[in-house]
Structures are given as C-alpha cells and as structure tokens.
mmCIF file of C-alpha atoms and ligand atoms in Angstrom:
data_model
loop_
_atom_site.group_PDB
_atom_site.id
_atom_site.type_symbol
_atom_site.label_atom_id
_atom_site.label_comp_id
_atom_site.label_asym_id
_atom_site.label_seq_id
_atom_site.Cartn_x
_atom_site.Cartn_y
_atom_site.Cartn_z
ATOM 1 C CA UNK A 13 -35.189 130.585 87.663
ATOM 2 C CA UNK A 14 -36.273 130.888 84.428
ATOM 3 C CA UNK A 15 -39.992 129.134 84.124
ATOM 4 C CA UNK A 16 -39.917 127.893 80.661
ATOM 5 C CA UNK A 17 -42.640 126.098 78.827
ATOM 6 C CA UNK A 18 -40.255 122.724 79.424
ATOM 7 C CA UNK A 19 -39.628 123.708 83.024
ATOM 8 C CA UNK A 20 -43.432 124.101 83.499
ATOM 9 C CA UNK A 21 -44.232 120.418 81.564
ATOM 10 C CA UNK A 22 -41.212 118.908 83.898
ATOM 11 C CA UNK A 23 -42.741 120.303 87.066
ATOM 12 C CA UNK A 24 -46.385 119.727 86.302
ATOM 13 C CA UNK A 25 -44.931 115.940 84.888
ATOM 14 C CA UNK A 26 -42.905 115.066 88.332
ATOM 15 C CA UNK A 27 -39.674 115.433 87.538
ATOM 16 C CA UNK A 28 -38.382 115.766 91.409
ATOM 17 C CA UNK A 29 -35.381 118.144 90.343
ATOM 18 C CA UNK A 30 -36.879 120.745 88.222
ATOM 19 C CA UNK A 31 -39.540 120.172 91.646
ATOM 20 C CA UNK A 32 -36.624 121.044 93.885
ATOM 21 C CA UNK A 33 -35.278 123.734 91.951
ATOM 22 C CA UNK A 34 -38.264 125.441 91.984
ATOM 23 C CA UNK A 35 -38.997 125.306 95.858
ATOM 24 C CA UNK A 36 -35.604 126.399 96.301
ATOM 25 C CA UNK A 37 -36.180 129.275 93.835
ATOM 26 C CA UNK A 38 -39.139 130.761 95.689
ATOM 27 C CA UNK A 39 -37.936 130.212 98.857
ATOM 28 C CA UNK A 40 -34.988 132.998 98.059
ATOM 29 C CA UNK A 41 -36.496 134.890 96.049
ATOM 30 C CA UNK A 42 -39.490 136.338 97.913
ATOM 31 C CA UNK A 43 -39.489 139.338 95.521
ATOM 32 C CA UNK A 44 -40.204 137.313 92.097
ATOM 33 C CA UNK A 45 -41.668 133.819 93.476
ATOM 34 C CA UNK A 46 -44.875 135.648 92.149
ATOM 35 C CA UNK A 47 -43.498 134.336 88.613
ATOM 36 C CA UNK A 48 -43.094 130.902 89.245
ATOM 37 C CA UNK A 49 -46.500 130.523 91.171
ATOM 38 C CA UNK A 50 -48.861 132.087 88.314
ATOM 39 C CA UNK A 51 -47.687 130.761 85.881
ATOM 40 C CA UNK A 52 -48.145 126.918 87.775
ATOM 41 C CA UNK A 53 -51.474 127.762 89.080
ATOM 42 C CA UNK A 54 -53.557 126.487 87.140
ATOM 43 C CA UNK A 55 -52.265 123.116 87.498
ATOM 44 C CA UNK A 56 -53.255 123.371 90.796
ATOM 45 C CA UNK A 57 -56.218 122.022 93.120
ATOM 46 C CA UNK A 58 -56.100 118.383 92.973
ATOM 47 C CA UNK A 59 -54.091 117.619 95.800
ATOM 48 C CA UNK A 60 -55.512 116.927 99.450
ATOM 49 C CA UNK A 61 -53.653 118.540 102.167
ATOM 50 C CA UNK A 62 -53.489 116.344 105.276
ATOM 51 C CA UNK A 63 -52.065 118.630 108.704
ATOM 52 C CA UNK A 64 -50.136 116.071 111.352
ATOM 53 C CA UNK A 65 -49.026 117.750 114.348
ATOM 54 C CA UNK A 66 -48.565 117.326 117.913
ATOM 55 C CA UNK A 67 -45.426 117.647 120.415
ATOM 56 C CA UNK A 68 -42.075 116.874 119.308
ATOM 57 C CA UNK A 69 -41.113 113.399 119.650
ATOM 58 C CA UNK A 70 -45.068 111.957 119.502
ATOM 59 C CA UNK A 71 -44.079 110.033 116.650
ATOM 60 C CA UNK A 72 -45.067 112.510 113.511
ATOM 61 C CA UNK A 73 -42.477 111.280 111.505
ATOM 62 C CA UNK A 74 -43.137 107.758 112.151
ATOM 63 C CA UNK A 75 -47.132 108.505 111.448
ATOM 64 C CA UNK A 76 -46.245 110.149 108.422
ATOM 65 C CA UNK A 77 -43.661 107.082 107.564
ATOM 66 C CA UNK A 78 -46.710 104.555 107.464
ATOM 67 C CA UNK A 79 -48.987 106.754 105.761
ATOM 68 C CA UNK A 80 -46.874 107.456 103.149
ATOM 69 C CA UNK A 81 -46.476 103.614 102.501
ATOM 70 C CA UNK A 82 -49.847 103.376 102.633
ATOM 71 C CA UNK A 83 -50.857 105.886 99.798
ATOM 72 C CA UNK A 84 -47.871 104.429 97.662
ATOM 73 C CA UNK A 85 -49.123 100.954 97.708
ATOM 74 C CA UNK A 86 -52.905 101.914 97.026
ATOM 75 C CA UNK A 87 -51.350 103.717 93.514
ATOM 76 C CA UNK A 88 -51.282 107.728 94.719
ATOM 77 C CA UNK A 89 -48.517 109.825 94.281
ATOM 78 C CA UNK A 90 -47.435 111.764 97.961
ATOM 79 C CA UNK A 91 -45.498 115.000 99.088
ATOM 80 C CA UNK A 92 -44.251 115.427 102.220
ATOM 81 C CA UNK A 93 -43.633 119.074 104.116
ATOM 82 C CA UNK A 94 -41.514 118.752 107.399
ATOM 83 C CA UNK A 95 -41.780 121.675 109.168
ATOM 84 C CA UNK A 96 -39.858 120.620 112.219
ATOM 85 C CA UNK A 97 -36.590 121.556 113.493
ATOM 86 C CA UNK A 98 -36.278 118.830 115.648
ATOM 87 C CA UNK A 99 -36.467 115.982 112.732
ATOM 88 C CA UNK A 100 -35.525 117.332 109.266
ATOM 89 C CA UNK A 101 -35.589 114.538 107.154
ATOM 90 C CA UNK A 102 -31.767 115.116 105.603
ATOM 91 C CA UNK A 103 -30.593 112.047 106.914
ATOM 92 C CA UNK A 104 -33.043 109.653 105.410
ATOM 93 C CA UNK A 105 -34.868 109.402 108.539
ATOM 94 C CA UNK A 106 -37.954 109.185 106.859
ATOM 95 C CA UNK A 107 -38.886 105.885 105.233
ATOM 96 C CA UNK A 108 -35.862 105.153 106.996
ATOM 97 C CA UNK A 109 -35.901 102.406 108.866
ATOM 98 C CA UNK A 110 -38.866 100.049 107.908
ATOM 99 C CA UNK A 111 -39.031 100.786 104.336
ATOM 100 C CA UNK A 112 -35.930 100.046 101.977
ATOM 101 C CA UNK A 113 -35.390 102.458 99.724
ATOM 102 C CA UNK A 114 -34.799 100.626 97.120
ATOM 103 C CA UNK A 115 -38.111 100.284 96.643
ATOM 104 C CA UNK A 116 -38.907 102.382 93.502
ATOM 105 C CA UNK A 117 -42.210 102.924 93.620
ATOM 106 C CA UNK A 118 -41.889 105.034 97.191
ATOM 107 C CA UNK A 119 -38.700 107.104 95.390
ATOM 108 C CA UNK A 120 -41.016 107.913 92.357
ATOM 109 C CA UNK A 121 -43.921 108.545 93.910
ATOM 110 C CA UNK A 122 -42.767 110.757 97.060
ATOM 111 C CA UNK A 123 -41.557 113.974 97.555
ATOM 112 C CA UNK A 124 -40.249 115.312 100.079
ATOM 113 C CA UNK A 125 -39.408 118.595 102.024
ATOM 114 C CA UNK A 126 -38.006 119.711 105.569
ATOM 115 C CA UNK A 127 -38.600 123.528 105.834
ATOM 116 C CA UNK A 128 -36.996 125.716 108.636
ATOM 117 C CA UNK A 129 -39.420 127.392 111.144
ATOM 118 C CA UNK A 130 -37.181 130.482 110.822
ATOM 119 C CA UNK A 131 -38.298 133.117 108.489
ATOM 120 C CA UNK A 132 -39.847 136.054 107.806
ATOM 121 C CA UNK A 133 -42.900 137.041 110.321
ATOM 122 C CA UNK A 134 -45.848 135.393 109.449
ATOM 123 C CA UNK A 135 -44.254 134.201 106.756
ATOM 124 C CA UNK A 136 -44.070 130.522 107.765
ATOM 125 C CA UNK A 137 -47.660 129.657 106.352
ATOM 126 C CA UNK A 138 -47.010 131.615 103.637
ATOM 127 C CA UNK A 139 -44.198 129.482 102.650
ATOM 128 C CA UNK A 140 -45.335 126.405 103.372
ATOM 129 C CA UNK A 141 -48.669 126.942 101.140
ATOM 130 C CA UNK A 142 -46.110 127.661 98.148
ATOM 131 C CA UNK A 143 -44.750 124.589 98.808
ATOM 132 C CA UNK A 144 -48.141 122.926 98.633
ATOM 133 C CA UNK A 145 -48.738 124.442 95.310
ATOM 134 C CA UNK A 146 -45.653 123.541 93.663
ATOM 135 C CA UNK A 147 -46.314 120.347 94.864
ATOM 136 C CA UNK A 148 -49.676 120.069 94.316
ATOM 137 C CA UNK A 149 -49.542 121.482 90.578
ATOM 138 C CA UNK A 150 -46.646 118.236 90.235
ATOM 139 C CA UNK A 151 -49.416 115.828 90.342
ATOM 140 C CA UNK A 152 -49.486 115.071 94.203
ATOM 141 C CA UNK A 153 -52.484 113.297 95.079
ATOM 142 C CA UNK A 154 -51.762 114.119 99.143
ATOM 143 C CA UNK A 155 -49.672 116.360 100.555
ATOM 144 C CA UNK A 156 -48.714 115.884 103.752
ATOM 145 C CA UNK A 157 -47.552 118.846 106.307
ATOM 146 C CA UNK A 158 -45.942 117.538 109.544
ATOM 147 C CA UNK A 159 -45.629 120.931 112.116
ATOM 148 C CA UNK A 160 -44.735 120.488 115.895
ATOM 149 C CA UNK A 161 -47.765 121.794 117.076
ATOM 150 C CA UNK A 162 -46.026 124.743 119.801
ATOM 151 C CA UNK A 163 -46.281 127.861 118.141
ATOM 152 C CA UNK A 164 -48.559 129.983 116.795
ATOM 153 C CA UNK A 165 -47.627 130.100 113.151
ATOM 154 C CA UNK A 166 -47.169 126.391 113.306
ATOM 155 C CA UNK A 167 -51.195 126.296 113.913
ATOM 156 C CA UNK A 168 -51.404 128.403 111.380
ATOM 157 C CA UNK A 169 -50.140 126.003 108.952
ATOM 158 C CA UNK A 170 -52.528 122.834 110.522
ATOM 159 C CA UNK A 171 -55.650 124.924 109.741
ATOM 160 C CA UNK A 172 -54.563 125.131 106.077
ATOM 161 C CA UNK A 173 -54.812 121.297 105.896
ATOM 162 C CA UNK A 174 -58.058 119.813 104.923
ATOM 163 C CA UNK A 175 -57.610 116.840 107.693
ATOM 164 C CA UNK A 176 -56.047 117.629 110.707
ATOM 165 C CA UNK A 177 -54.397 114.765 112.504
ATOM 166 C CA UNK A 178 -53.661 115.521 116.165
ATOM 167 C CA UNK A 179 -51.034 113.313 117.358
ATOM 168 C CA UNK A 180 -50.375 113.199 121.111
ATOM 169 C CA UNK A 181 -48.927 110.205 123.537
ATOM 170 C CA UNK A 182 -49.286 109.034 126.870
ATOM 171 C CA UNK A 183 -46.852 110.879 128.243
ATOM 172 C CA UNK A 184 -48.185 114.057 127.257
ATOM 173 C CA UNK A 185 -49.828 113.424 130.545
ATOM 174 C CA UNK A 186 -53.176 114.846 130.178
ATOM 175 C CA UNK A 187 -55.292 116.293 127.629
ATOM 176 C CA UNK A 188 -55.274 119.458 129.085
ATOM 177 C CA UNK A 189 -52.077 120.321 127.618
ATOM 178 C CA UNK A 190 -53.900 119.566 123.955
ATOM 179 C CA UNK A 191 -56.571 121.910 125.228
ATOM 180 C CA UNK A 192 -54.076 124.552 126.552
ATOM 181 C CA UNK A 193 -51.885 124.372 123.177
ATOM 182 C CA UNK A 194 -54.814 125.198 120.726
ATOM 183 C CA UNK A 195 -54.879 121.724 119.308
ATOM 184 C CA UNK A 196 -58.211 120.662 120.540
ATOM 185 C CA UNK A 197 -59.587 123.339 118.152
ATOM 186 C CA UNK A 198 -57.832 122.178 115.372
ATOM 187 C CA UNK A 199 -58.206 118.796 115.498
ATOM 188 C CA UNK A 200 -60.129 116.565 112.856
ATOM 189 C CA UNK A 201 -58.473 113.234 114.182
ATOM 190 C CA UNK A 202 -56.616 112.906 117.022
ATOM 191 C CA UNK A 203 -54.067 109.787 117.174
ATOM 192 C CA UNK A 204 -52.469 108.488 120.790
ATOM 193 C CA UNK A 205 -49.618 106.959 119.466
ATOM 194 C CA UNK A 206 -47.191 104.886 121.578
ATOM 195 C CA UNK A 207 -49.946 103.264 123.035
ATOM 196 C CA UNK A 208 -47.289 100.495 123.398
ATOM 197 C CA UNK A 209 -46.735 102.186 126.540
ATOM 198 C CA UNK A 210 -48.549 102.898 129.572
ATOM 199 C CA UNK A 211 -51.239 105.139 130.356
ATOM 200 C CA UNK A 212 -52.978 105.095 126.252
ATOM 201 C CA UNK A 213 -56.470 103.838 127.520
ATOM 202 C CA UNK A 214 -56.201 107.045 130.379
ATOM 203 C CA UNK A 215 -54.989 109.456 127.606
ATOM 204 C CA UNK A 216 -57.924 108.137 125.641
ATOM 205 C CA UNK A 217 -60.742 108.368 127.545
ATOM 206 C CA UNK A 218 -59.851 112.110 129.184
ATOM 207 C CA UNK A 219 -59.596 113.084 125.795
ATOM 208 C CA UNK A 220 -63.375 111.455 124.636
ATOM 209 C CA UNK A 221 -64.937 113.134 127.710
ATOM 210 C CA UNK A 222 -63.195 116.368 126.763
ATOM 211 C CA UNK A 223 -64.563 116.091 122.937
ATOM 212 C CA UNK A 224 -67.986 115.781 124.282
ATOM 213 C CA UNK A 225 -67.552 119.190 126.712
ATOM 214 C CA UNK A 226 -66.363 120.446 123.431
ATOM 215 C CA UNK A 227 -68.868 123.018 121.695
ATOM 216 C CA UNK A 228 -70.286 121.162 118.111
ATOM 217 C CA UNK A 229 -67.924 122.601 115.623
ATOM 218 C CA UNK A 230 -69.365 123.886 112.613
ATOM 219 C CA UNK A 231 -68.810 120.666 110.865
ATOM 220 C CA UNK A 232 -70.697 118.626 113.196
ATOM 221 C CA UNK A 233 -68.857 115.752 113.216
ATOM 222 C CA UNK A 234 -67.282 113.176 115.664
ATOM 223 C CA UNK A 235 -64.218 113.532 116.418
ATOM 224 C CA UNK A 236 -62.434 110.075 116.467
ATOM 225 C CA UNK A 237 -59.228 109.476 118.273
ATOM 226 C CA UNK A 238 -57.435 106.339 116.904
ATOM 227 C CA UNK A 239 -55.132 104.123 118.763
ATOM 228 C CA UNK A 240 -51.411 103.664 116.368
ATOM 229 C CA UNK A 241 -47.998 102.208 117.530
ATOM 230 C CA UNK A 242 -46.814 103.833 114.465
ATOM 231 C CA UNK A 243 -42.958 102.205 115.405
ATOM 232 C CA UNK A 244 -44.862 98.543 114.644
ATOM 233 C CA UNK A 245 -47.191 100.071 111.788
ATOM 234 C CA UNK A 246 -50.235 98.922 114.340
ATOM 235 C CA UNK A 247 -53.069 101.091 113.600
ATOM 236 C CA UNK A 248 -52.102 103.166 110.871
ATOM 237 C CA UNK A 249 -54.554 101.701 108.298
ATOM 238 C CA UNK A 250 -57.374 102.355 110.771
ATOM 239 C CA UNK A 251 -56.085 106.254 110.676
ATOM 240 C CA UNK A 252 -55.470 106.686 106.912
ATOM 241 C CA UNK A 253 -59.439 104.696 106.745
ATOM 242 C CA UNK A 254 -60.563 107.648 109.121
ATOM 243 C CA UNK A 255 -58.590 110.156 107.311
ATOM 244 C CA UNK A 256 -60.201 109.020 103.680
ATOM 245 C CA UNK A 257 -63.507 109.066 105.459
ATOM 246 C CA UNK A 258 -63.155 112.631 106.984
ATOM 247 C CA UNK A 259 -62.220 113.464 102.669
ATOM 248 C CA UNK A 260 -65.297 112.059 101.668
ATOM 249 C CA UNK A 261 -67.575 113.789 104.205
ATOM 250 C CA UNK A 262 -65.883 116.843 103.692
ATOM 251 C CA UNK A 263 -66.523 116.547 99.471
ATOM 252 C CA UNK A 264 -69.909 115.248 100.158
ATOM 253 C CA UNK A 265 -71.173 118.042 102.199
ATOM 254 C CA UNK A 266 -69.897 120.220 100.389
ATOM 255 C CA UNK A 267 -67.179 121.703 103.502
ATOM 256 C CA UNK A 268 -64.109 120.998 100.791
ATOM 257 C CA UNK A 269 -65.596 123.236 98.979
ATOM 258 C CA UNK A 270 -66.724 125.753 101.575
ATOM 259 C CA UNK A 271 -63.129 125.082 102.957
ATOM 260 C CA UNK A 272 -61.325 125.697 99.482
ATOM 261 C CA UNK A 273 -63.279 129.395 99.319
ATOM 262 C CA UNK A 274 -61.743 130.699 102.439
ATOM 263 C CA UNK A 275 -58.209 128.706 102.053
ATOM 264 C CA UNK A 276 -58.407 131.332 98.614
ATOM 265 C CA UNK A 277 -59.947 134.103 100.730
ATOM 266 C CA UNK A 278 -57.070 133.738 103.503
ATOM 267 C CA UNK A 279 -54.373 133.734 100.926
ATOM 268 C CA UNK A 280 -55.214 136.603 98.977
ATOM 269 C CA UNK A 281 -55.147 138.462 102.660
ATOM 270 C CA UNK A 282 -52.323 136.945 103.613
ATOM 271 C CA UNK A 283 -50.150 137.704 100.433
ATOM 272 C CA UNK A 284 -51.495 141.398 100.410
ATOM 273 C CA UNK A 285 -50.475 141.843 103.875
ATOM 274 C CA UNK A 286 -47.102 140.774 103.419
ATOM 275 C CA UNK A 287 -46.861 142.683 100.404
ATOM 276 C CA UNK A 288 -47.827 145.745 102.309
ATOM 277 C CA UNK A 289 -45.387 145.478 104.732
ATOM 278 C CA UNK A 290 -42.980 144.524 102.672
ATOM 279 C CA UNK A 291 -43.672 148.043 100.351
ATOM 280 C CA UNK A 292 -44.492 149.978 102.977
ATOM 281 C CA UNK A 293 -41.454 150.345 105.422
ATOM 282 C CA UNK A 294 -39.140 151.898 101.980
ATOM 283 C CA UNK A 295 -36.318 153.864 103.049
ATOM 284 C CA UNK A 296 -38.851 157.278 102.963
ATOM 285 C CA UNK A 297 -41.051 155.704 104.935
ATOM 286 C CA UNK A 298 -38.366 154.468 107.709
ATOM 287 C CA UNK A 299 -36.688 158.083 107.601
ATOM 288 C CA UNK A 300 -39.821 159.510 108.069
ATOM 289 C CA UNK A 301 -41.100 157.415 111.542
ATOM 290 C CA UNK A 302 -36.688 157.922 112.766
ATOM 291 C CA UNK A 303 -37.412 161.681 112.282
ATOM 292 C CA UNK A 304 -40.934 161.801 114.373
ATOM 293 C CA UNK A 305 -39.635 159.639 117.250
ATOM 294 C CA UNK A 306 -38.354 162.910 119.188
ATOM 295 C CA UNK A 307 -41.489 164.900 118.575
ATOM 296 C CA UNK A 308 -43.871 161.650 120.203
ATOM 297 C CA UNK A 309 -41.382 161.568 122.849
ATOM 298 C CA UNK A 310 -42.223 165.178 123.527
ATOM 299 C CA UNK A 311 -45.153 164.898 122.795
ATOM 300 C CA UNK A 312 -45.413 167.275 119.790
ATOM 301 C CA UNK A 313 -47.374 164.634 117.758
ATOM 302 C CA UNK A 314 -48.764 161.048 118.970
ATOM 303 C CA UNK A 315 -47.768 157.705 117.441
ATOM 304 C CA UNK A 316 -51.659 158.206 116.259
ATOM 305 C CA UNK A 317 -51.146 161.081 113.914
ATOM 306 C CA UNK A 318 -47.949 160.045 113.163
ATOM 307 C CA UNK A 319 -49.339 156.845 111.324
ATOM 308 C CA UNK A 320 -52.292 158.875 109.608
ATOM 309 C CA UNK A 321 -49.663 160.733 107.987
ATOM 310 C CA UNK A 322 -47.558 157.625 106.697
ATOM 311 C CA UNK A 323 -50.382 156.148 105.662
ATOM 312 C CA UNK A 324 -51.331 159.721 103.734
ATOM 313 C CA UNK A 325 -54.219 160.312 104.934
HETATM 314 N N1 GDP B 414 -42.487 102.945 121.708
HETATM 315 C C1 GDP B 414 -42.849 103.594 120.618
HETATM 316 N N2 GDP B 414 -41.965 104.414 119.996
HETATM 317 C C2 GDP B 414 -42.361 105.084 118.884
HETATM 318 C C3 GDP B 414 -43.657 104.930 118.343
HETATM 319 N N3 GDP B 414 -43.759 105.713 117.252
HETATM 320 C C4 GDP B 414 -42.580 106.351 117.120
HETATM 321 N N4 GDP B 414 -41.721 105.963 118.086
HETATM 322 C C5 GDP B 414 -40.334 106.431 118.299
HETATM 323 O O1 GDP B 414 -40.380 107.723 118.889
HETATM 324 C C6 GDP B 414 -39.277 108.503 118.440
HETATM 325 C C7 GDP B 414 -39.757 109.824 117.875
HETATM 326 O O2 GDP B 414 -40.491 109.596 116.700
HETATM 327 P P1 GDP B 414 -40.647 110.684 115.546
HETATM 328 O O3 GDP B 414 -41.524 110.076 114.522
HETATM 329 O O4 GDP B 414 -39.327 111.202 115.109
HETATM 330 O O5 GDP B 414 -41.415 111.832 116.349
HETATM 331 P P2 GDP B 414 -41.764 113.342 115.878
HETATM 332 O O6 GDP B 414 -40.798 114.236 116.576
HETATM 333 O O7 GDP B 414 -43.159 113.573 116.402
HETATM 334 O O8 GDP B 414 -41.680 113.407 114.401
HETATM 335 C C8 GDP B 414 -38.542 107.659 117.427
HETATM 336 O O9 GDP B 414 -37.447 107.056 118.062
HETATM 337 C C9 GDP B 414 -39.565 106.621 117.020
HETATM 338 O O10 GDP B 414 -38.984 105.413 116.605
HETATM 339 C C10 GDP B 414 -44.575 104.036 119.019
HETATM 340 O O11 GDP B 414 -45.725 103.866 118.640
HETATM 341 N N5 GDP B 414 -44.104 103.403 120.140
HETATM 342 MG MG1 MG B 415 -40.654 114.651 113.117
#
C-alpha cells in the first residue's frame, strides 16, 4: 500500500476503508509495515486504550457492546480490537442485538476489528499495538482490546491497556482460578457479570477478601469490582464511571505518563527483538547451526560455543 499524502489525511480523517486497508496492509506485510506506521506516528497518542478480558463466554462482547454505546452517546469516537477466536465479530454480533444499526452515529463513530490469535511468536502484541496505532492516529478517542484472558500472549496484550477490566462470572466458581490465570495481577477493575445468576454476591466477596491479601500495587489504588448484567445493560454505566475515574487518576498522578514511557520502552524492545530474529536465522545462519548439529552431538563443540560463533563473537 502506497501511503500517500491523501491516504495519510483519509486515515488520520476516519475514513473506515482507507482504515481497513491499512490494517490489512500491515498485517501481511510484516517486512514493510515499518512504512505505514512512521509515517502515521505522529498522529498518534490521543487515544486511551481500555484491556477487557476474562474467560470465554463471561460476556466480553456484551461488556464491550454497552460500553461502546456508552462512549457514542457521550460524543467520542471508539475502536474496537477482538482478539478472540471464540467470538469474531464477522457476523454483526457486536452491537448486534440491542443496538440497531441503523443508528448512524454508532456506524460513524466505531471501528471495529477481530484479529486471529494465530501468528507469528510473540507476535500477537505486536500486532495488536499496530492496530492501536492505526487506530489511534484515526482520531479514536478509546480503543478498546477484548482478549480471552488464557494465554500468555493474550496477557501480554491486557498490560498494554491503560485500564484493565477483568471480567469474570459466577460460574467461574472461585476466584482462585483469576488468581491462578494471572488476571489478579493485571487487573484495574474487575466486573462479575451475569450476576443475574446465582452465586455473584459469593464470587464477589472471595474476590474483595482476596484484593486485600493482595500486595499494594505500585499504583496504590483500590481495586473495585463492579456488579453488570451486561445482557440487560444493568451496571455498565457504573463500570465505564469507574473506568473514566481510573483515566483521571492515572493522568493526575502522573502514572499515564509513567505508563506511556515504558509502553514506548517495551515497544522499541519488542520490535528489535523481532527484528533480530527475524534477520538473524538467514539461510547462512540456518546452514551454519544444520552443519554443527553432528559435532554437539559428539560432542566436538557445545550448543554454547556454537552460539558465540553465530553471534560472531
Ligand atoms: N444471563 C446473562 N447472560 C449474559 C450476560 N452477559 C452476556 N450474556 C450472554 O452470554 C453469552 C456470551 O457472551 P459474550 O459477550 O459473547 O461473551 P465473551 O465470550 O466473553 O465475549 C451471550 O449469549 C450473551 O448474550 C449477563 O449479564 N447475563
Ligand atoms: Mg467475545
């Protein structure tokens, strides 16, 4: 993809198909996305990254549904990242149901993306954050990432959020499975949605006397968990008001910015890793580690020494 001037001035303006065309364009073409993403960069920065995830089927989709009405109606322009296999938004399943889509405001002012969890190793965040800048340089106030919280990489992409909504249900039995899947460390906000059902109060209170056991994070701040039957829109205003007020904390004290330094800081890593690797196993260097494998195996030379001398030293 060629990124013109009027490409640039559509993308940075809204327009949703030079938007798509774009994300599709760096999401094949790992070698030259570099293009695309400089040159948009510095349109970049405005948008606020909100992380949902939790189990599949916790209602994520739903959540995200009725926050995305939300920011709509109060004026702010939205993008949506689905990174879940289970629920990829092809069939209009978002703002499905309870929202008509005729309504032109939410087709203007949303954006949105299902992304595979395939892909290259390590790669997912990676991807994901291109996403966010594309979408963030198109005048997105929020962005908002929805990841089934099961997998490593898919933490990965909840820390890059600025808020990170936990969402979990009563079913999920206990919050020991939170604790056991990493989410209790990542969590700004936790949500028990479904609390329709039986079992919410339980959820809730296991999971307050599991916050306080919790060590102060560096931030210092209360965790809230919020009560939503996200299916009846019941308690989603409460957690976009929580959400806004975790922003605001996070700009007054001065985290956001503490927060923006090492998102910068972990990308720079993150793209010079991958850039490495990707450089690094050429077809010399590949011949050379087929043609030492006998000689480790016998022990002439160790996997060690081997390395030293791909890496030239
Ligand atoms: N009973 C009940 N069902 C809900 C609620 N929120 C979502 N659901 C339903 O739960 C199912 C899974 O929701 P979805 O948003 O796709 O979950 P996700 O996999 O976490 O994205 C859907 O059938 C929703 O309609 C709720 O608060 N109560
Ligand atoms: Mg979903």
């Amino acid at each position: 993809m060629n990124l013109t001037k009027e490409n640039i001035e559509k993308i940075i303006g809204g327009d949703k198909r030079t938007i798509s065309r774009a994300i599709s364009y760096i999401e094949n073409n790992q070698d030259n996305k570099h293009l695309v993403l400089k040159s948009l960069y510095s349109y970049t920065g405005n948008a606020y990254k909100i992380g949902i995830t939790g189990p599949p089927g916790a209602g994520k989709s739903t959540i995200t549904d009725c926050l995305v009405t939300l920011l709509v109606k109060d004026g702010y322009k939205v993008g949506v990242i689905a990174v879940d296999p289970t629920s990829p938004f092809t069939g209009g399943a978002l703002l499905g149901d309870r929202v008509r889509m005729t309504d032109s405001s939410l087709l203007e002012n949303v954006f949105i993306r299902s992304m595979a969890t395939r892909g290259s190793l390590g790669g997912l965040c990676r991807s994901v954050n291109d996403v966010c800048s594309i979408l963030d340089a198109s005048g997105k106030d929020f962005i908002i990432m929805e990841t089934v919280g099961v997998g490593q990489s898919e933490l990965d992409v909840a820390e890059t959020a600025d808020t990170t909504v936990v969402a979990l249900v009563p079913e999920s039995g206990d919050s020991i499975q939170a604790m056991k899947a990493g989410l209790m460390e990542i969590a700004d906000i936790f949500v028990i949605n479904k609390s329709d059902r039986q079992g919410a109060d339980e959820i809730i209170t296991g999971l307050k006397n599991m916050l306080h056991l919790r060590m102060p994070g560096e931030h210092n701040r209360e965790i809230s968990v919020i009560k939503t039957i996200a299916s009846r829109n019941t308690g989603t205003a409460e957690l976009l008001d929580e959400i806004l007020s975790h922003k605001k904390y996070l700009e007054t004290s001065g985290f956001l910015l503490k927060k923006r330094r090492s998102q910068i800081e972990n990308e720079i890593i993150e793209i010079v890793e991958i850039g490495l690797r990707n450089n690094f196993w050429n077809e010399k260097n590949r011949e050379i580690l087929k043609q030492n494998i006998d000689k480790i195996l016998n022990k002439e030379t160790d996997p060690y020494t081997l390395s030293e001398k791909l890496f030239g030293l």
